[in-house]
Short mmCIF file of C-alpha atoms in Angstrom, two decimals:
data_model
loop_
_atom_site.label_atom_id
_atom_site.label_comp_id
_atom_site.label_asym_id
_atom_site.label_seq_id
_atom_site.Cartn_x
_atom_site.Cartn_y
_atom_site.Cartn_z
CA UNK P 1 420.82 171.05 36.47
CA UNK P 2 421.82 167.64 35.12
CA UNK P 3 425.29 167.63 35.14
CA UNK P 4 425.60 164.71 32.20
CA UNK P 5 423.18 166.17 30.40
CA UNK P 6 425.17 169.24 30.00
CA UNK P 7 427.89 167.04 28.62
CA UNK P 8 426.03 165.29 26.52
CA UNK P 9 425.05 168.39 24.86
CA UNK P 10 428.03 169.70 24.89
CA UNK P 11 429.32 166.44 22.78
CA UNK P 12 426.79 167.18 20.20
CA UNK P 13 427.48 170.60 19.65
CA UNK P 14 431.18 169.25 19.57
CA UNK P 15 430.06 166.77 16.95
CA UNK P 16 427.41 168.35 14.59
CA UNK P 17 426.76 166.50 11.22
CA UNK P 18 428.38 167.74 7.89
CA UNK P 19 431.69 170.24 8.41
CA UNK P 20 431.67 172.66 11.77
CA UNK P 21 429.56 175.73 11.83
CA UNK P 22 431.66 179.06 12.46
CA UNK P 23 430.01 179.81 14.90
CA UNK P 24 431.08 176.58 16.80
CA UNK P 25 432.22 178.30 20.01
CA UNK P 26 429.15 180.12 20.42
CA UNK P 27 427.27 176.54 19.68
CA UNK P 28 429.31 175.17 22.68
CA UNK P 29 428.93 177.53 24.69
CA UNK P 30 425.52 177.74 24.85
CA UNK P 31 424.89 173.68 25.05
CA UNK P 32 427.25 173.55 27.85
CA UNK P 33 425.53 176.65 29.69
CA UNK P 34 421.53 176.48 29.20
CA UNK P 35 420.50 172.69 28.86
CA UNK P 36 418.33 172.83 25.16
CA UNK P 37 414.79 174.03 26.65
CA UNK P 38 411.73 172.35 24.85
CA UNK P 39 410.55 175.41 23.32
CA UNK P 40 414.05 175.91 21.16
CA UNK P 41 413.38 171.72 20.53
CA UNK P 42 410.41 172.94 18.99
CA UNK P 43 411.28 175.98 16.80
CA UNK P 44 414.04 173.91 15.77
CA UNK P 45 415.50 174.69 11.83
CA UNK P 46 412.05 177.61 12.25
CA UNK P 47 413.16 180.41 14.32
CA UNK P 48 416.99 180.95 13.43
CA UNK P 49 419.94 181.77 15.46
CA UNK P 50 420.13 180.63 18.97
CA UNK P 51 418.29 183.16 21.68
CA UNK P 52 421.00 185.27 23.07
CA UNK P 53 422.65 183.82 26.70
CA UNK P 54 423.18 187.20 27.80
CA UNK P 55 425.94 189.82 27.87
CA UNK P 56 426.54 193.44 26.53
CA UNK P 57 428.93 195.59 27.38
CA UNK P 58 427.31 199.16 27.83
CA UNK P 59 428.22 199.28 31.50
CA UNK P 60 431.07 201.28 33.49
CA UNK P 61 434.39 199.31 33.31
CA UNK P 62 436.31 200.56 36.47
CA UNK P 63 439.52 198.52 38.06
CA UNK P 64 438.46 196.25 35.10
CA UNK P 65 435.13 195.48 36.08
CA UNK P 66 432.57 196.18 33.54
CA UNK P 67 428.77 196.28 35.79
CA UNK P 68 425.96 197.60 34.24
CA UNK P 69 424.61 200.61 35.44
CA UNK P 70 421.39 202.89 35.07
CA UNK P 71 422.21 206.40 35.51
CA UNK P 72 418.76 208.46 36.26
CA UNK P 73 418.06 211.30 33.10
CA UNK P 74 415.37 213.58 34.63
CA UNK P 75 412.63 214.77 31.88
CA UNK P 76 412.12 213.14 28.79
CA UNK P 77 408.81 211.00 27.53
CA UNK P 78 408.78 207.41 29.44
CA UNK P 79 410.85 205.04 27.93
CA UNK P 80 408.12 202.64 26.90
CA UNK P 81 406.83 205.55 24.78
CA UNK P 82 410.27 206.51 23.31
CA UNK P 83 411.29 205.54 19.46
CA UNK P 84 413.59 202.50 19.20
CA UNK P 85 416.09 204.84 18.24
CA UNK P 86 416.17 207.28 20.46
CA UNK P 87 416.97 204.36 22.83
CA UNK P 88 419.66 202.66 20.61
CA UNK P 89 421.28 206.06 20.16
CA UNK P 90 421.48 206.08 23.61
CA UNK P 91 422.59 202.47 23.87
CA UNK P 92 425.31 203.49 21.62
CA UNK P 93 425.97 207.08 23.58
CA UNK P 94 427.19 204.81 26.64
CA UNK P 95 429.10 202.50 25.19
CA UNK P 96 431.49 205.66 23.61
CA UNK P 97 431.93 206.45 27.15
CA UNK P 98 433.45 203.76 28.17
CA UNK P 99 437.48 203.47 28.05
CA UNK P 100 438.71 200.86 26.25
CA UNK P 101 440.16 197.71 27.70
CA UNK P 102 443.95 196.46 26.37
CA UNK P 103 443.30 193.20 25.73
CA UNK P 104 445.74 190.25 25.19
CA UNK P 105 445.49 187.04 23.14
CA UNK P 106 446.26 184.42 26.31
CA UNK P 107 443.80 186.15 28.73
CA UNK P 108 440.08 185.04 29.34
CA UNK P 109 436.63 187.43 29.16
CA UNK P 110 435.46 186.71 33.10
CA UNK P 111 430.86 187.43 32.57
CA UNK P 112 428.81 186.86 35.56
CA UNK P 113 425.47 186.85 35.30
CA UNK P 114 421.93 185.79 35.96
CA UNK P 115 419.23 183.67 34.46
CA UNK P 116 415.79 181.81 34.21
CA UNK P 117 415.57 179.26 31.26
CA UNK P 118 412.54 177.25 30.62
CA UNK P 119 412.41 174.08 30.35
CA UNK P 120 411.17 170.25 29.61
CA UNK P 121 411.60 166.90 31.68
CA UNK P 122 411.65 164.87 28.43
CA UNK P 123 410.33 161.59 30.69
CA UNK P 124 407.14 163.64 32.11
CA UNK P 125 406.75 166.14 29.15
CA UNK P 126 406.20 168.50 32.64
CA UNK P 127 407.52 171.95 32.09
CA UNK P 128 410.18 173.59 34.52
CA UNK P 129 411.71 176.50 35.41
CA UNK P 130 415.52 176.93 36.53
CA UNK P 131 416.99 180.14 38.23
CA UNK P 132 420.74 179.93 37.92
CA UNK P 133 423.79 182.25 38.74
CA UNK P 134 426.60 181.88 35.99
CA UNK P 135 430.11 182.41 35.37
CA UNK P 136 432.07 182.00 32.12
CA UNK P 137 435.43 182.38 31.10
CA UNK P 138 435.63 182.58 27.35
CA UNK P 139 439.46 182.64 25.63
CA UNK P 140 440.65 185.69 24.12
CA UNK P 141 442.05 183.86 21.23
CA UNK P 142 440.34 180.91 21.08
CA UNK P 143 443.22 178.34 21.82
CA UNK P 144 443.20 178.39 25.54
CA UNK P 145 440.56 176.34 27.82
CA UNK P 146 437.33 178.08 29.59
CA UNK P 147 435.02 177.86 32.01
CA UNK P 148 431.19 177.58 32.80
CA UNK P 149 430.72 177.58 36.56
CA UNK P 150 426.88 177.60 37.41
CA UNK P 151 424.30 176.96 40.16
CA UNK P 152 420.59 176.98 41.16
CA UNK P 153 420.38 180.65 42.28
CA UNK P 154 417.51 179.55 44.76
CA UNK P 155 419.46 178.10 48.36
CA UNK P 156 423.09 178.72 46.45
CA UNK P 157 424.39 174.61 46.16
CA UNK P 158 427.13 173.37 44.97
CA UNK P 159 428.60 175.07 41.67
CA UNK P 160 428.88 172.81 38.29
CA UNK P 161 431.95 173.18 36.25
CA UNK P 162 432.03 172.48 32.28
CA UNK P 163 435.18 173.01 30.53
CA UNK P 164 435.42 175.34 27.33
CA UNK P 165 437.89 173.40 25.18
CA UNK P 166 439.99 175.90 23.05
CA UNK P 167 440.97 174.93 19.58
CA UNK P 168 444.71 174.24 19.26
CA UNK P 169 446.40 172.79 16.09
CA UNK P 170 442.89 172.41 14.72
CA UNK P 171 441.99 169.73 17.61
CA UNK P 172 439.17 170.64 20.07
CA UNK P 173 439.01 168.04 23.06
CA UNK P 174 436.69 167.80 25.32
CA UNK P 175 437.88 165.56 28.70
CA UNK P 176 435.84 164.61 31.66
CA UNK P 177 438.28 162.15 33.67
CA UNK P 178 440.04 161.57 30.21
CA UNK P 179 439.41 162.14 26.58
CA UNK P 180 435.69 162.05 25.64
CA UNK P 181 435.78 163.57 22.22
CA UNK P 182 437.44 165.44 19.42
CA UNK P 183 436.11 167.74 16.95
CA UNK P 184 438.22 169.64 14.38
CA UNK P 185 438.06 173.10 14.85
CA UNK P 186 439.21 176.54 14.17
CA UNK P 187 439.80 178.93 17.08
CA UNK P 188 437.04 181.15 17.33
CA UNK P 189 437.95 184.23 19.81
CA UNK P 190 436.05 186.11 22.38
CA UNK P 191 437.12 189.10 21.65
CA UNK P 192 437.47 190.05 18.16
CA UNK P 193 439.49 193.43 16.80
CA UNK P 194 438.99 195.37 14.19
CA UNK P 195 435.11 195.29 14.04
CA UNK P 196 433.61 198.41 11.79
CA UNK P 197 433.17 201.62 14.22
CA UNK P 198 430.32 203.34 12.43
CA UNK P 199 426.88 202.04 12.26
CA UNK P 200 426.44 201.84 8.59
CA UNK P 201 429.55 199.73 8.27
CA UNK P 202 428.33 197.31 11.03
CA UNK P 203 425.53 197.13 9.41
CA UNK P 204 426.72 195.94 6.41
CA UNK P 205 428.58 193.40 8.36
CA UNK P 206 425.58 192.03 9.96
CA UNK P 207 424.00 191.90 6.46
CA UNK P 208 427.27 190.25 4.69
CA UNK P 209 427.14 187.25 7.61
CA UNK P 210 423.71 186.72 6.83
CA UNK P 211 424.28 186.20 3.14
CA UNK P 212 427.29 184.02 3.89
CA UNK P 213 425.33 182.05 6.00
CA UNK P 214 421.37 181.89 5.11
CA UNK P 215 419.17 179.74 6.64
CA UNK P 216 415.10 179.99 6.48
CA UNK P 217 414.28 183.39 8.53
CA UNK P 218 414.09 186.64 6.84
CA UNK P 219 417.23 188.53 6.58
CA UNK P 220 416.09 191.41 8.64
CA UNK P 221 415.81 188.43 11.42
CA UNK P 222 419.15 186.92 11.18
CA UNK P 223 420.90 190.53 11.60
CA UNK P 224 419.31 191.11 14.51
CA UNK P 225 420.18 188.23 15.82
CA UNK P 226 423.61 188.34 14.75
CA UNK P 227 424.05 191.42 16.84
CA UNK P 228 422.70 190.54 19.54
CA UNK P 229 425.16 187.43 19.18
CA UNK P 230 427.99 189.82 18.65
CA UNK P 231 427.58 191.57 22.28
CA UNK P 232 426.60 188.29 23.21
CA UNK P 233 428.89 187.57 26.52
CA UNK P 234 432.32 189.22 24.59
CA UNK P 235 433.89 192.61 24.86
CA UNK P 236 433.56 194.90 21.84
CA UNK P 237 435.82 197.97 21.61
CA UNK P 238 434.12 200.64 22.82
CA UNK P 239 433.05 202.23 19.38
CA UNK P 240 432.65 198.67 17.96
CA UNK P 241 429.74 198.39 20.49
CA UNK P 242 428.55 201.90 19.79
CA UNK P 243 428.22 200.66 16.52
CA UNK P 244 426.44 197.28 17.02
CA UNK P 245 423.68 199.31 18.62
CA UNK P 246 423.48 201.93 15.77
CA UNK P 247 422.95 199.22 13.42
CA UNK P 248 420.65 197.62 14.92
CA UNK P 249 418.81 201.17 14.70
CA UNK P 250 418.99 200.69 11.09
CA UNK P 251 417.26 197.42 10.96
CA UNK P 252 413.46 197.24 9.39
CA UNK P 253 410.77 196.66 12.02
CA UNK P 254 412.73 197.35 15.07
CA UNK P 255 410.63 198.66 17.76
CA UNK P 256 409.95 199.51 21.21
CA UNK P 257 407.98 196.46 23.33
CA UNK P 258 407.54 198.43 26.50
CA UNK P 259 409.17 198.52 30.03
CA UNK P 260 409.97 195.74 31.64
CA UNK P 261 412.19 194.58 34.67
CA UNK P 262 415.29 192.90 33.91
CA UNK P 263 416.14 189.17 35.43
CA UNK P 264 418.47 191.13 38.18
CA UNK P 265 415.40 193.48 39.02
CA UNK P 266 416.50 196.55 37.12
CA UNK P 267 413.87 198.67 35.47
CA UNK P 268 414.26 198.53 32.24
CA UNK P 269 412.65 198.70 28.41
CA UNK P 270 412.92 196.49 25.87
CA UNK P 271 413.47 196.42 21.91
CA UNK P 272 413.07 193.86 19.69
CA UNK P 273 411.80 192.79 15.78
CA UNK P 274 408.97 191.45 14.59
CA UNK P 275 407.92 187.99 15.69
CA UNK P 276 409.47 184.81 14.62
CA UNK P 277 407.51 181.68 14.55
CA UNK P 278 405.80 182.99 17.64
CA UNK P 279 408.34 183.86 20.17
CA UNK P 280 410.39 187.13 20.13
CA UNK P 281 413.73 188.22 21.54
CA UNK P 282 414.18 191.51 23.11
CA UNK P 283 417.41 193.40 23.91
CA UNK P 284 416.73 195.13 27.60
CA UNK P 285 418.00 198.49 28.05
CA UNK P 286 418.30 200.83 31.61
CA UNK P 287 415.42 202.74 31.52
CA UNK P 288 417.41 206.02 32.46
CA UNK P 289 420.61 205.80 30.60
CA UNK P 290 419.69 203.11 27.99
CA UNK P 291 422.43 201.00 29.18
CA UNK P 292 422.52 197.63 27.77
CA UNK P 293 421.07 195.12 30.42
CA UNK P 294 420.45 191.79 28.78
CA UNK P 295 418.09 190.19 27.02
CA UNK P 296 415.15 187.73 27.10
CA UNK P 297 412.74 185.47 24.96
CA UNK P 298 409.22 185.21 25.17
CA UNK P 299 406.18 183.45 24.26
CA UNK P 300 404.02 185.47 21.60
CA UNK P 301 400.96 182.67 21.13
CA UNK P 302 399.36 179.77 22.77
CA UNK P 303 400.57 176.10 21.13
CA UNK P 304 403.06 173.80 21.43
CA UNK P 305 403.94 173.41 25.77
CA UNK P 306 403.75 177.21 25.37
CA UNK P 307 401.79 180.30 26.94
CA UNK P 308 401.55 183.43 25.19
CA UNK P 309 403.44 186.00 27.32
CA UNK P 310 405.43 183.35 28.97
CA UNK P 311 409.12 184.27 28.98
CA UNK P 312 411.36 181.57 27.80
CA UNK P 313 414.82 182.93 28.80
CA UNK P 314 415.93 185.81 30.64
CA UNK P 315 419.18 186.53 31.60
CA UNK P 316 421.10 189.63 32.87
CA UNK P 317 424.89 190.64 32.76
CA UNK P 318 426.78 191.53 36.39
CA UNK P 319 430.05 192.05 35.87
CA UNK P 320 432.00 191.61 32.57
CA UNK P 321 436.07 191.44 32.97
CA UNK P 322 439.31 190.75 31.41
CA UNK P 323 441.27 188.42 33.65
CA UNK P 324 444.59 186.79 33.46
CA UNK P 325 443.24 183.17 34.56
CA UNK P 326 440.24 180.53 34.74
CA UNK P 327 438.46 180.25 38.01
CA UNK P 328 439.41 183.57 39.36
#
């Protein structure tokens, strides 16, 4: 990928117009890790929320290494035919399981992960796809500096590094060979505590973000997508996760899509609302254990560059960890 473009990106989202979003480090992140694909150019201020990079956390954490894992459930009806949830409840059955991680302020969430994004040569108007391998390394607290480190996934290459600025004394700074920008800022962390533990409590929390913070898509919409967001390359507490999933339960017009094969090749099935301006975003879950996977976006209709049943973005989570330092 185009190494200044990423910057350049990464300066906008550092420099949006009117005051900045609260979301900002989420914003950033995403510029800086998935150049803006044509498609999102196009739904623009239409379908919502960003599309999910990917994450979750319903995996096995052992010697601090969170990897997703599908654990094989003989009997039962085929995933694809199961109720949404049935697998959420199962989503949210694994993610009680796992042991909670101590986490401190000055360390980093380590994701690695997988991904095919869409996109648009703006010169040729061609379409393109890119296949990339990922690493982040998000601040606990906010005030410390990350790290993306990614490359084409095809032939390995060379990795590309894009600093994370934290937010320190209300100053975000973004260098490249010296100061590039500022943008005032308040921390945002990667890890946030005291999220509800029950479903109906996250679910009010979804609901009470969306009212803070409207924008054009229905309501039921924007809570989806804020939890997807929240288990969006972070670590939850375990029962903080458990209850992302249960609320998403609880959200109108959640259904099962059908199986599908996640972007590391693990069979999985996938859930999702009801359309939004033609493209839909699914969570992907292990077909056996329900295990959160990842996520992708795809194409619902013809129009616009786009194929219906085309998939946009897909991404899958590796290995989620809490480490001590950037780069390692």
């Amino acid at each position: 990928m185009n190494e200044m473009k990423l910057l350049d990106e990464l300066g906008a989202a550092l420099d949006p117009v009117g005051p900045p979003p609260p979301d900002l480090r989420r914003r950033v992140l995403t510029a800086a890790v998935r150049p803006q694909p044509f498609w999102r150019r196009l739904l623009a201020g239409r379908a919502g929320t960003r599309v999910a990079v990917v994450g979750g956390l319903a995996a096995v954490l052992t010697a601090g290494v969170l990897a997703a894992q599908v654990i094989p459930i003989g009997g039962g009806e085929p995933a694809a035919q199961a109720q949404a949830a049935d697998i959420l409840a199962g989503a949210a059955a694994q993610a009680r399981l796992q042991p909670e991680v101590p986490v401190r302020g000055d360390q980093f969430v380590h994701v690695e992960s997988v991904a095919t994004v869409l996109g648009m040569n703006e010169a040729t108007k061609e379409s393109s796809t890119s296949r990339i391998t990922r690493q982040v390394w998000l601040s606990v607290d906010g005030t410390h500096d990350g790290l993306i480190r990614q490359r084409p996934r095809a032939g390995g290459g060379d990795w590309t590094d894009t600093a994370l600025p934290g937010c320190r004394d209300g100053v975000m700074t973004q260098t490249k060979g010296g100061v590039i920008g500022t943008q005032a800022c308040t921390p945002t962390p990667a890890y946030v505590a005291g999220l509800p533990t029950d479903a109906d409590a996250m679910l009010a929390y979804l609901y009470r973000g969306v009212d803070e913070h409207p924008n054009k898509n229905p309501r039921d919409q924007q809570a989806f997508s804020a939890a997807v967001d929240l288990v969006d390359e972070a670590y939850l507490a375990p029962a903080s996760l458990a209850a992302v999933f249960g609320a998403v339960a609880r959200i109108p017009g959640v259904s099962v899509v059908g199986e599908v094969t996640d972007e590391a090749g693990r069979e999985g099935v996938a859930v999702a609302l009801r359309e939004v301006q033609g493209t839909r975003t699914e969570l992907i879950f292990a077909r056996g254990s329900h295990a959160y996977l990842g996520t992708r976006t795809v194409a619902l209709h013809d129009g616009e560059g786009l194929t219906a049943g085309q998939v946009l973005y897909s991404g899958a989570v590796l290995t989620v960890r809490i480490v001590d330092r950037v780069g390692v």
